[in-house]
Short mmCIF file of C-alpha atoms in Angstrom, two decimals:
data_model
loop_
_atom_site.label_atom_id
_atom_site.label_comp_id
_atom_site.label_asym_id
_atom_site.label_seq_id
_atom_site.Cartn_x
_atom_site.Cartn_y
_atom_site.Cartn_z
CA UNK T 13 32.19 -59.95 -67.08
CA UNK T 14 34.84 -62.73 -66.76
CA UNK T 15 36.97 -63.91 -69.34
CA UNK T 16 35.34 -67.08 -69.14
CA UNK T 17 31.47 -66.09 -69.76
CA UNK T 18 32.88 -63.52 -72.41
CA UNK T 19 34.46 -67.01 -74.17
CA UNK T 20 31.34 -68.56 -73.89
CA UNK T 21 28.96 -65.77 -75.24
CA UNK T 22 31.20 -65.57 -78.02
CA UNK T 23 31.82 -69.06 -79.00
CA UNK T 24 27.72 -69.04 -78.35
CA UNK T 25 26.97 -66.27 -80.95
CA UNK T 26 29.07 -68.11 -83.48
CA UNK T 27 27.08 -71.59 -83.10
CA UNK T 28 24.11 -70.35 -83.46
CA UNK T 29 25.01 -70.51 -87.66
CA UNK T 30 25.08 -74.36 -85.87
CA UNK T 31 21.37 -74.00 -85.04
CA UNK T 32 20.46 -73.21 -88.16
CA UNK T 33 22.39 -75.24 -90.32
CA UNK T 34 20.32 -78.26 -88.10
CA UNK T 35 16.87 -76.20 -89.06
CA UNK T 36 17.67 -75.63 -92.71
CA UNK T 37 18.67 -79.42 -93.20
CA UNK T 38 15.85 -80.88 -91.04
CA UNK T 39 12.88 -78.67 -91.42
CA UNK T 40 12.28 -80.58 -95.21
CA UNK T 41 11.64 -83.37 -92.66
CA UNK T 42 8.11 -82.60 -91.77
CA UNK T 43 7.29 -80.64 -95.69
CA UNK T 44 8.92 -83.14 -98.21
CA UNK T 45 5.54 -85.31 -98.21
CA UNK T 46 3.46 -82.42 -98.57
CA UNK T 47 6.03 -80.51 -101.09
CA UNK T 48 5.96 -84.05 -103.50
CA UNK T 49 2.20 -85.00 -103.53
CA UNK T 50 0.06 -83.83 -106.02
CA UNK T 51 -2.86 -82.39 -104.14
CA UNK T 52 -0.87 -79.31 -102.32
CA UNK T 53 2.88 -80.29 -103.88
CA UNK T 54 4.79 -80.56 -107.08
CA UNK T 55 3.70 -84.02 -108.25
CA UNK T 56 7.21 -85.00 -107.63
CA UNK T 57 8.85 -88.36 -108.73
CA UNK T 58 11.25 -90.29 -106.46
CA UNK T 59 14.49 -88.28 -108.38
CA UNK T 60 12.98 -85.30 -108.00
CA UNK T 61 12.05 -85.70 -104.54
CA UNK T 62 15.42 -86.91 -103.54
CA UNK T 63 16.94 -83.34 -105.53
CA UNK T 64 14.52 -81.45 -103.34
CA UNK T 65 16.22 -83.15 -100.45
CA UNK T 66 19.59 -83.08 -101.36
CA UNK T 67 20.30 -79.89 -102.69
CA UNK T 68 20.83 -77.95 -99.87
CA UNK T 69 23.97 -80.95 -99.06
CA UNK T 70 25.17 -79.48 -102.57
CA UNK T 71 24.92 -75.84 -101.72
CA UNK T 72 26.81 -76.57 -98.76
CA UNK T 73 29.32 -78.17 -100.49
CA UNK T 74 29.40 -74.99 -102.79
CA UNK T 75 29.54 -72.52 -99.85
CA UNK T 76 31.98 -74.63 -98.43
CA UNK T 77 34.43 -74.64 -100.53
CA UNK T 78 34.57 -71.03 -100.95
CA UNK T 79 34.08 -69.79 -97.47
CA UNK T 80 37.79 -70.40 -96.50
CA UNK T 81 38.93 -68.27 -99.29
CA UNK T 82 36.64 -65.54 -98.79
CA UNK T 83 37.08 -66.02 -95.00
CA UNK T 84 41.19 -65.24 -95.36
CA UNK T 85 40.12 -62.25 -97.50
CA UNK T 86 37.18 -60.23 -95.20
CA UNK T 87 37.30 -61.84 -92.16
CA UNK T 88 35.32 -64.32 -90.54
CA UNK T 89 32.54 -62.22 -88.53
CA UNK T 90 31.50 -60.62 -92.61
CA UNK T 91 30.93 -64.21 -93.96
CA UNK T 92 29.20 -65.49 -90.83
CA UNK T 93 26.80 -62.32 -91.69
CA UNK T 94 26.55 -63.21 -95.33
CA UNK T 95 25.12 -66.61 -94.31
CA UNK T 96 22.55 -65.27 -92.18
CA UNK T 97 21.62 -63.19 -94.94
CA UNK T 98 21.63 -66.17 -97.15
CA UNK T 99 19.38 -68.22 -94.86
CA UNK T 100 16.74 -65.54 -94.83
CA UNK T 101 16.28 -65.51 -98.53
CA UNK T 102 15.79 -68.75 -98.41
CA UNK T 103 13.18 -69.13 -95.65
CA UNK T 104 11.18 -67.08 -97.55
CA UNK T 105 11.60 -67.74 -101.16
CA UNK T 106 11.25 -71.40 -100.85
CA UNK T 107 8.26 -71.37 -98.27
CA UNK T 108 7.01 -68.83 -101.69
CA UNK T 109 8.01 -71.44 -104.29
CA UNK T 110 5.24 -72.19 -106.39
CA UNK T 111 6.88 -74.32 -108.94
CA UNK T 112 9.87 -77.67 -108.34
CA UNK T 113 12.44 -75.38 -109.89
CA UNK T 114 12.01 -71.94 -107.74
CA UNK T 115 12.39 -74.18 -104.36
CA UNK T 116 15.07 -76.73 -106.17
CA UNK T 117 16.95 -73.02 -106.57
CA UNK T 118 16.11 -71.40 -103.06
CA UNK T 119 16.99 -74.29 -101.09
CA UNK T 120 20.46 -74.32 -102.79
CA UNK T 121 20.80 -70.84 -101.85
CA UNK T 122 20.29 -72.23 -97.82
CA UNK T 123 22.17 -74.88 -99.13
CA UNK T 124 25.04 -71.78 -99.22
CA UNK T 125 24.21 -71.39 -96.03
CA UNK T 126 24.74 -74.61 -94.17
CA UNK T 127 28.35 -74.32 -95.95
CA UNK T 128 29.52 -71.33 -95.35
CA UNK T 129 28.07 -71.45 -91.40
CA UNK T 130 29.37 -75.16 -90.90
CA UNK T 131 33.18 -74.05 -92.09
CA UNK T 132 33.63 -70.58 -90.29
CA UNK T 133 32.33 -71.27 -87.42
CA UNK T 134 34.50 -74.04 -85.86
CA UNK T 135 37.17 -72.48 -87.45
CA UNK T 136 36.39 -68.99 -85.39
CA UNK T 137 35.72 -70.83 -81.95
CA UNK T 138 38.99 -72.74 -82.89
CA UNK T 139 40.58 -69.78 -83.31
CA UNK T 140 39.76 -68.11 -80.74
CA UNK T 141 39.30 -69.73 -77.65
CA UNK T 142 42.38 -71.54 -75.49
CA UNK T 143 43.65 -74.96 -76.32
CA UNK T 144 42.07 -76.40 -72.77
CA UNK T 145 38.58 -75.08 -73.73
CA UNK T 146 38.67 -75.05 -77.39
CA UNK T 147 36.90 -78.75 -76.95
CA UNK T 148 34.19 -78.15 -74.89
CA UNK T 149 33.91 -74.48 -77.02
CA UNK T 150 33.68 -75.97 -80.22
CA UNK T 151 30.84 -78.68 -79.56
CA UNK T 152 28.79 -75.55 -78.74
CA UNK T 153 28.21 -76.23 -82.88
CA UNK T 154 26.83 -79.20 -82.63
CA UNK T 155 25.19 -78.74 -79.73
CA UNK T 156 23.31 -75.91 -81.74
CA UNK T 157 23.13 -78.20 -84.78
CA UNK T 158 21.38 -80.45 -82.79
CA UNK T 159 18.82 -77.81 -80.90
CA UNK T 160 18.23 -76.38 -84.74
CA UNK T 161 16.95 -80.14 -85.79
CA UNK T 162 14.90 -80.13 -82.12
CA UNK T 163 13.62 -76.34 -83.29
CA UNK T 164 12.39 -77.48 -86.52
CA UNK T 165 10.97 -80.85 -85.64
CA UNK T 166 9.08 -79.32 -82.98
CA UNK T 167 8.19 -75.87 -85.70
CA UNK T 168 7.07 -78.57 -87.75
CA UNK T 169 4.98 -80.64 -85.02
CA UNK T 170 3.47 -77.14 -83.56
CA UNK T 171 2.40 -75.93 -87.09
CA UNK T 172 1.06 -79.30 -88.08
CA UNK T 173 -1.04 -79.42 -84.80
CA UNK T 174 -2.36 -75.95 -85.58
CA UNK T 175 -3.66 -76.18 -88.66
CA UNK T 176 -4.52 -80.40 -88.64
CA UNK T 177 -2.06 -81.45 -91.81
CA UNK T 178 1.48 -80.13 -93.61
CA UNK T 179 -1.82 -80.22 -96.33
CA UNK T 180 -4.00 -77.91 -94.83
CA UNK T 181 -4.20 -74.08 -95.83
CA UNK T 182 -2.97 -71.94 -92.76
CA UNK T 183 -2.43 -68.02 -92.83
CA UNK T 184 -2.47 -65.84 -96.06
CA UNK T 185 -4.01 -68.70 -97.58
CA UNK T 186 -0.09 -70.77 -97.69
CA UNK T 187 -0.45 -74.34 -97.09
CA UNK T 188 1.10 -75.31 -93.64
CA UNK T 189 4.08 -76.65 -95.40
CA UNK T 190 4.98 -73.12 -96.79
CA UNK T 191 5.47 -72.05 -93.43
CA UNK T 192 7.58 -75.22 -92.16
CA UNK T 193 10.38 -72.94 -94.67
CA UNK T 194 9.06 -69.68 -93.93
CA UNK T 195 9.82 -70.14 -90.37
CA UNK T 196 13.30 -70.04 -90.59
CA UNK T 197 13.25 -66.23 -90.85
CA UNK T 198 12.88 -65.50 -87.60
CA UNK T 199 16.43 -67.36 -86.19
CA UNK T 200 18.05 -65.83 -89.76
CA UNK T 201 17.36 -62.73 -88.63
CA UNK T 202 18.92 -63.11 -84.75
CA UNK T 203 21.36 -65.04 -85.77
CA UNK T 204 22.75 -61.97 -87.74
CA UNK T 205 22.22 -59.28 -85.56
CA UNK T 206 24.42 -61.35 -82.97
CA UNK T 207 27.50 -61.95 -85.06
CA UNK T 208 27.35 -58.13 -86.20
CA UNK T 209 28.81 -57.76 -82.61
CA UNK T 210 31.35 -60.00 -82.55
CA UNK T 211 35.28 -59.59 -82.13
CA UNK T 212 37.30 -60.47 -85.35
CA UNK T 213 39.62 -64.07 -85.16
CA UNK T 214 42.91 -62.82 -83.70
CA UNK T 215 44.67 -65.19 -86.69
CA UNK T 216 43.07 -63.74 -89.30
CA UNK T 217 43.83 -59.76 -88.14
CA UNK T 218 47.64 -61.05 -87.23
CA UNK T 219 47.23 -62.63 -91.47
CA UNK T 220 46.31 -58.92 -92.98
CA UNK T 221 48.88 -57.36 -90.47
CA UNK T 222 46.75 -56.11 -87.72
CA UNK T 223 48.21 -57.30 -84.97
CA UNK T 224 47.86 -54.50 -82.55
CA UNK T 225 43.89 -55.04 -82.66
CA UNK T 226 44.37 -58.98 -82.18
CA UNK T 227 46.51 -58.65 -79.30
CA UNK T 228 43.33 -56.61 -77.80
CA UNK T 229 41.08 -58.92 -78.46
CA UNK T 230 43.53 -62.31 -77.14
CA UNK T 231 43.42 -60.17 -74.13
CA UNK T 232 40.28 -58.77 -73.61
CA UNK T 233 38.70 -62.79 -74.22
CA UNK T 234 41.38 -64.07 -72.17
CA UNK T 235 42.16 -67.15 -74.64
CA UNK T 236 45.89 -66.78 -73.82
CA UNK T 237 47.63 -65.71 -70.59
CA UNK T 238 50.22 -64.27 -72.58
CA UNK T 239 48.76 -62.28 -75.91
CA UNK T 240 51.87 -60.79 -76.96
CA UNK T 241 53.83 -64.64 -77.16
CA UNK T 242 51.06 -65.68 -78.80
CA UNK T 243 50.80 -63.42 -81.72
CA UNK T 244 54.62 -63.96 -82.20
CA UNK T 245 53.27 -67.81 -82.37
CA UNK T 246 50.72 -66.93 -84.40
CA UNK T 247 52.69 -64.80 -86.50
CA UNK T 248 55.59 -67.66 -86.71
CA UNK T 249 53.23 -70.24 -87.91
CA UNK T 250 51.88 -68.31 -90.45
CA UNK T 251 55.21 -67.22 -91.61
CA UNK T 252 54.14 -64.40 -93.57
CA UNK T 253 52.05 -66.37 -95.94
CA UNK T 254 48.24 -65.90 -96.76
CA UNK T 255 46.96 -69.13 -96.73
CA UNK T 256 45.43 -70.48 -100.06
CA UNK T 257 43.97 -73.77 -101.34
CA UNK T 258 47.05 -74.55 -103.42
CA UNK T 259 49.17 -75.15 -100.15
CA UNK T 260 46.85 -78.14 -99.61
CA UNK T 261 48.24 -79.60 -102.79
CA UNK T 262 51.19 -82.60 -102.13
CA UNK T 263 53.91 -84.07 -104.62
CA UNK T 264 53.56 -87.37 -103.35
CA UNK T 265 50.11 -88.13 -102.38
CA UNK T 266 48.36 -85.42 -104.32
CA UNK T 267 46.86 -83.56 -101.30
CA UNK T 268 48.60 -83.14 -98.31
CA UNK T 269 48.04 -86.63 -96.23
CA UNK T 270 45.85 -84.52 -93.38
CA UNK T 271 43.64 -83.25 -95.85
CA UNK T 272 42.90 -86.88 -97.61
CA UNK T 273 42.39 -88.19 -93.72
CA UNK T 274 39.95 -85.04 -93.07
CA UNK T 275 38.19 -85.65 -95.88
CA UNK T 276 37.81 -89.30 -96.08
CA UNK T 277 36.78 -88.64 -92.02
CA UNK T 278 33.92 -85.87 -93.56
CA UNK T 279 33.31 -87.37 -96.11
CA UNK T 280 31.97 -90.83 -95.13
CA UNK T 281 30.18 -90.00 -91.87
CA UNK T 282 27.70 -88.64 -94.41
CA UNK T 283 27.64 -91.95 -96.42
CA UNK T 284 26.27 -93.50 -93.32
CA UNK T 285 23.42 -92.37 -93.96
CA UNK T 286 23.39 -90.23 -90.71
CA UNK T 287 20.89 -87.36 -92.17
CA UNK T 288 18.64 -89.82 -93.77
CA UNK T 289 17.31 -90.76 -90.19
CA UNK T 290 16.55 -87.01 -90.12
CA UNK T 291 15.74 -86.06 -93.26
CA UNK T 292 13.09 -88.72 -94.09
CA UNK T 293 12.25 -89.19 -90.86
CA UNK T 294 8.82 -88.59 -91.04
CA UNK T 295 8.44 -90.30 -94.60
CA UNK T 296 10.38 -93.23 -92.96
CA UNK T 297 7.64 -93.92 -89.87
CA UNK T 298 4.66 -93.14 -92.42
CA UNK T 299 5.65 -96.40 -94.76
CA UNK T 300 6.42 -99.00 -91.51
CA UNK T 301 2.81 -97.87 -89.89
CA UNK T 302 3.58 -94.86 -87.68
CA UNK T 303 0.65 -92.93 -89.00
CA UNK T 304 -0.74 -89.23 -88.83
CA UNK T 305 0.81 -86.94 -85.95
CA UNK T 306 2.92 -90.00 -84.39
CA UNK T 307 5.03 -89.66 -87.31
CA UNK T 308 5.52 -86.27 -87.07
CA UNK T 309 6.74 -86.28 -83.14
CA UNK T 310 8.64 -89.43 -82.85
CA UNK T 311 11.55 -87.45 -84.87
CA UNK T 312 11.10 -84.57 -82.15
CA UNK T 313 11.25 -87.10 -79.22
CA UNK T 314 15.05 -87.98 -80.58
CA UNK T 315 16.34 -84.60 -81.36
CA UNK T 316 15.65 -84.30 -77.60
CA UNK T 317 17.06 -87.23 -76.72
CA UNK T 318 19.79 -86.40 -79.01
CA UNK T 319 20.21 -83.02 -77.21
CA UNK T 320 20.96 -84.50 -73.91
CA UNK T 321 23.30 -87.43 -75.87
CA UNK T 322 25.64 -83.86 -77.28
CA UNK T 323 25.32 -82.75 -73.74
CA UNK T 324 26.91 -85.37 -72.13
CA UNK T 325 29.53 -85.75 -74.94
CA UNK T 326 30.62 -82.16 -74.49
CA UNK T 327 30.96 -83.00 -70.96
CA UNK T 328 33.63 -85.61 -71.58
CA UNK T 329 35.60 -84.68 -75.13
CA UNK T 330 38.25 -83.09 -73.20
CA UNK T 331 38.60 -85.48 -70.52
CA UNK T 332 38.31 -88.81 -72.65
CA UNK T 333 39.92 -87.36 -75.72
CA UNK T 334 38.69 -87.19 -79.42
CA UNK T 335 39.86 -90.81 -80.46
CA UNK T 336 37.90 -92.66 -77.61
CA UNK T 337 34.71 -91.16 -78.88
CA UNK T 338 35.24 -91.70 -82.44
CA UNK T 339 35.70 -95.12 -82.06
CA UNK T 340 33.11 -95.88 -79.52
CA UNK T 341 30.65 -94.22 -81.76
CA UNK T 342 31.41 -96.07 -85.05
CA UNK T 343 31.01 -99.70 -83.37
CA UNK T 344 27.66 -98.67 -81.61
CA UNK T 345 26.22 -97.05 -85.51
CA UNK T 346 27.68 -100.39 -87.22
CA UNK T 347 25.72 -102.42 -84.38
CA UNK T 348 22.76 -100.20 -84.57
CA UNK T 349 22.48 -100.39 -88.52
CA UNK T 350 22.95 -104.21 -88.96
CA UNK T 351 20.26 -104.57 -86.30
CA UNK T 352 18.02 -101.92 -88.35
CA UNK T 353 19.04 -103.68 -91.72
CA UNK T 354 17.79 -107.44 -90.59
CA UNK T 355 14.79 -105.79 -88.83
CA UNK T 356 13.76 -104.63 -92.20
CA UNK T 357 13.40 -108.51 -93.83
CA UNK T 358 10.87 -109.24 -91.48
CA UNK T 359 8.36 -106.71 -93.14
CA UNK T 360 6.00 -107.49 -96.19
CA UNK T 361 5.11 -105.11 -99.23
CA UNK T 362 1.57 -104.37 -99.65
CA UNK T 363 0.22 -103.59 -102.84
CA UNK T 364 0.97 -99.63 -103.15
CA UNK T 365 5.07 -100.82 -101.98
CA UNK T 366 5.10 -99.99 -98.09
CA UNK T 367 6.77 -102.03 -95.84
CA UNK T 368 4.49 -103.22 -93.03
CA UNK T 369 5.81 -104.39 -89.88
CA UNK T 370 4.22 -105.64 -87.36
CA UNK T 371 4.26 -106.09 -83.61
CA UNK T 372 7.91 -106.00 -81.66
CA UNK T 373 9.52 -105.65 -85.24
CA UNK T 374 8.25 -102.08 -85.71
CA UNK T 375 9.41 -101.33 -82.47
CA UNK T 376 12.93 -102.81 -83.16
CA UNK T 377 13.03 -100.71 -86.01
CA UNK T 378 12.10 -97.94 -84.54
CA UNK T 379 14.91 -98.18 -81.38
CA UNK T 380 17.33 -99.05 -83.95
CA UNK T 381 16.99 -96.36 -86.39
CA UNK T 382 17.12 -93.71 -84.08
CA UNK T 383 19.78 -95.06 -81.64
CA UNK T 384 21.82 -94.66 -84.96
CA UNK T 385 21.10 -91.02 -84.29
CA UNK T 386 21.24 -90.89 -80.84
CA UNK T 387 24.89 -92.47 -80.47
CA UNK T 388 26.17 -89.92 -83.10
CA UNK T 389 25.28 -87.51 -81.42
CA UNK T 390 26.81 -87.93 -78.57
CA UNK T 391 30.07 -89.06 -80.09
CA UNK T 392 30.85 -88.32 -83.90
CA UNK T 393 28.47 -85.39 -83.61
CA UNK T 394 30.00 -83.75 -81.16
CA UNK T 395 33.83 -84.67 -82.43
CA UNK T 396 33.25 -84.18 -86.02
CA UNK T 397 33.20 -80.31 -86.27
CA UNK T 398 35.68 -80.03 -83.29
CA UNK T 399 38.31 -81.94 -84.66
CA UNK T 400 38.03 -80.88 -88.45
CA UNK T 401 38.86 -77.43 -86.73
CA UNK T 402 41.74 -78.40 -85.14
CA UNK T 403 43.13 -80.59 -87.34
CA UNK T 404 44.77 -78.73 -89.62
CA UNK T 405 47.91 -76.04 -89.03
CA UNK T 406 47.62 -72.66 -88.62
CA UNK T 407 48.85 -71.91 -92.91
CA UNK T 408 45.73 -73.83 -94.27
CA UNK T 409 43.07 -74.79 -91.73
CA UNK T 410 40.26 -72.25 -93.56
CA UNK T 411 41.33 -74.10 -96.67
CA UNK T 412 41.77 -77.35 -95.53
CA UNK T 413 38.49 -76.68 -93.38
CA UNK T 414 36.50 -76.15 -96.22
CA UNK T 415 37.80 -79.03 -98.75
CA UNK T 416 36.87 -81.01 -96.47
CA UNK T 417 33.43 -79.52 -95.03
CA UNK T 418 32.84 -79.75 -98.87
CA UNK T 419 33.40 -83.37 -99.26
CA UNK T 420 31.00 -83.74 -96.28
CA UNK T 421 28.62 -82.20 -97.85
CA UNK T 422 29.01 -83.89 -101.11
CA UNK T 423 28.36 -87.06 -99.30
CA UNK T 424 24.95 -85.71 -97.68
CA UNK T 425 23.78 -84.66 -101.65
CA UNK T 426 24.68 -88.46 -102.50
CA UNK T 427 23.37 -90.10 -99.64
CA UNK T 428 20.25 -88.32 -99.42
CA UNK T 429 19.19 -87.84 -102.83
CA UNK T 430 19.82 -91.49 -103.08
CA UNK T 431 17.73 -92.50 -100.70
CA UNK T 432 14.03 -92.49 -102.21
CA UNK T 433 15.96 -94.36 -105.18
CA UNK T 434 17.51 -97.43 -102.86
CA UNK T 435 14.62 -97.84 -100.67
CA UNK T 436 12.39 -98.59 -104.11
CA UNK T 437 14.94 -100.93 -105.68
CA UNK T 438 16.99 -102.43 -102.46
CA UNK T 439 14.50 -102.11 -100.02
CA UNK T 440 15.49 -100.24 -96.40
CA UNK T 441 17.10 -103.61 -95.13
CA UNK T 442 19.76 -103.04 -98.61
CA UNK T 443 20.15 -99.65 -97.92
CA UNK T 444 20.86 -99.78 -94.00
CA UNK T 445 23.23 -103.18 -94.74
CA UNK T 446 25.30 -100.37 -96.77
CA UNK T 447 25.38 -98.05 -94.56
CA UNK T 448 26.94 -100.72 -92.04
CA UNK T 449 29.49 -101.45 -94.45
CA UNK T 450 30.36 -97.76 -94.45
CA UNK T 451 30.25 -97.41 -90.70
CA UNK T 452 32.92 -100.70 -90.58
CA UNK T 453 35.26 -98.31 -92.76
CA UNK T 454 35.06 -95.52 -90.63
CA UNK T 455 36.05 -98.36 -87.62
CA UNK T 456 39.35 -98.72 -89.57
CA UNK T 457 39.88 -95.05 -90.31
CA UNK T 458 39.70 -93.95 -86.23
CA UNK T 459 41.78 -96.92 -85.68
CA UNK T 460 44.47 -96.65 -87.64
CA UNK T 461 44.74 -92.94 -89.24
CA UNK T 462 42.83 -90.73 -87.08
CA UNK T 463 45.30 -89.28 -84.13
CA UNK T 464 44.70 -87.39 -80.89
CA UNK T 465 44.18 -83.14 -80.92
CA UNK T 466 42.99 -82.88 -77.24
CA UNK T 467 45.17 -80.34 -75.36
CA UNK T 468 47.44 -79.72 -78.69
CA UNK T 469 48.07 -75.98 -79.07
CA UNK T 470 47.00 -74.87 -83.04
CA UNK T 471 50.63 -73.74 -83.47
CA UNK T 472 51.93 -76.73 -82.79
CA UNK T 473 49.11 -78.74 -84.76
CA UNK T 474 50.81 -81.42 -87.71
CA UNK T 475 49.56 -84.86 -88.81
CA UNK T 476 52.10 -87.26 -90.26
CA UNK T 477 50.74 -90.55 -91.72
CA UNK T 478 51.10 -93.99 -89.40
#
């Protein structure tokens, strides 16, 4: 097998905690109407919807922020096994849930999940694979994120087809909606039976002094043409030190200035209100008119279009370079949303509080909304998890890594348990206006603090403020 394929199996096995991060987060797409309503459901008010929602975003933050640390202490390939372990618990419990607490607490323990998966495994392909791949390696993630929202969309569509409603009672006498989550077992269970098999991070074995076994693996991968240099580089940058999340800590600025830029870069892609397109996706088309089954499969028409947008943005990240796509990205969201924010005034309320649109309005909406997606995905989408891997230097990038997946994730609990809240008292034209004004920010962030990793060797990563 040549070095190359044996790069991309590997950096393949690792994403697929990518695929289903995407699941876990979108499969409450098609069951959150079901899960709230008081015929098959919890009875659920718009709060406790929105928790429902939301608390996997906090579980990630959770798992997060601890998956460096445990990372640096048992390797990478044990935690990416504890989070397949994690997600399997929770495809079952909360697709078993009989009661708004059991699934508020078994979709925080996916919540875990997402975390844990969405920190270790850029930071593995990062790790592992050469600085002229390590681009187009590392968007494998999102490329999986985005095939694990496709995979549940279209579990949700199939099951939904099958049985007539997310209502209706399907096997074992479960409603349908039961086994939107219970269907997440399956990919659990392959996802951790692939990363049983494979090879440790050469920086973490040259960290706990194992460098003989790293040098093996640098070698038999072929992610450096000279594996005895770079473990002396690898040893060098780590000079001796086990990395720890008070070496993110700064006298002047309070945190380090690369962690405040990762973080304020993490942290307010979410406040765009990216995962709300997903998320409520189905909920969203059901209150402009999009009725029965068409709600249900125009969210699986743009994970697929959303596929081929990551496809062609892993195609150019390491010829264009991160910054170009960053930038691009955030003017065509800001467009998208101002467009999907005025569309919204031209609706009227009806009596139960839906917004009715009519004619070429619902179909602006409906471009609009999605194309906020759509561009993401080929830009921020495929950049985000690439560059918050390569960011950081060699002493703190688990650490730094997961302070900032955590803030990311902290802004996905906000946003989305938010949501059912704004869209009652600002209406979806107030809520997409903000997310515009967040998407301007992020303009000014790529602009002027954001700089260029392409082709940038992790030894000789730093970040000084412009």
């Amino acid at each position: 097998m040549s070095n190359n394929n044996r790069l991309l199996q590997i950096a393949g096995a690792a994403a697929l905690g990518g695929f289903l991060f995407g699941f876990d987060v979108a499969v409450i797409n098609g069951a959150i109407g079901s899960a709230s309503g008081s015929e098959t459901g919890f009875g659920l008010t718009p709060w406790q919807t929105g928790l429902v929602v939301s608390i996997v975003s906090l579980g990630a933050a959770v798992g997060a922020a601890i998956a460096g640390g445990i990372a640096n202490r048992i390797g990478r390939v044990k935690v990416m096994i504890a989070a397949a372990i994690l997600f399997s618990i929770s495809a079952i419990m909360s697709g078993l849930s009989f009661s708004f607490g059991a699934l508020v607490i078994w979709r925080l323990v996916g919540g875990f999940g997402v975390g844990i998966s969405a920190v270790i495994a850029p930071a593995y392909i990062a790790e592992i694979a050469p600085a002229d791949k390590r681009g187009r390696l590392g968007t494998l993630q999102q490329l999986a994120i985005a095939v694990g929202i496709f995979g549940a969309f279209i579990t949700n569509f199939i099951l939904v087809k099958a049985t007539g409603s997310a209502d209706a009672e399907g096997w074992f006498g479960l409603h349908t909606w039961r086994w939107m989550f219970i269907s997440e077992l399956l990919p659990a269970v392959l996802y951790g039976v692939f990363v049983i098999f494979l090879p440790e991070s050469p920086r973490y074995l040259v960290s706990i002094g194992k460098e003989e076994e790293a040098e093996k693996i640098i070698s038999a991968v072929g992610s450096d043409s000279d594996p005895k240099g770079r473990i002396n580089e690898i040893r060098g940058s780590l000079a001796g030190h086990r990395p720890r999340f008070a070496d993110l800590r700064d006298k002047k600025y309070g945190l380090r200035p690369v962690v405040w830029v990762a973080l304020a870069f993490a942290f307010l892609i979410q406040m765009a209100g990216i995962n709300n397109v997903l998320l409520y996706a189905t909920d969203l088309w059901s209150t402009v008119g999009f009725e029965g089954n068409l709600s249900v499969f125009i969210p699986v028409l743009t994970s697929i279009i959303g596929i081929v947008m990551t496809i062609v943005g892993m195609s150019v990240i390491d010829k264009v370079g991160r910054r170009p796509l960053l930038l691009w990205g955030a003017i065509g969201m800001f467009v998208a949303m101002v467009v999907a924010a005025i569309t919204f005034t031209q609706g009227t309320l009806t009596e139960e509080g839906a917004l009715n649109l009519s004619g070429v309005w619902a179909m602006v909406a409906l471009i609009s909304v999605h194309l906020v997606y759509i561009i993401f995905c080929g830009t921020w989408g495929v950049v985000l998890w690439v560059f918050l891997g390569e960011i950081f230097p060699n002493q703190i990038r688990t650490a730094g890594l997961g302070f900032a997946t955590a803030g990311n994730w902290i802004g996905g609990t906000l946003i989305t348990f938010l949501f059912p809240v704004t869209k009652e008292y600002i209406g979806l034209s107030g809520t997409y206006f903000s997310y515009a004004v967040v998407a301007a920010i992020l303009i000014w962030l790529v602009a002027r603090h954001i700089p260029e990793t392409k082709g940038v060797e992790l030894e000789d990563m730093s970040y000084d403020l412009k």
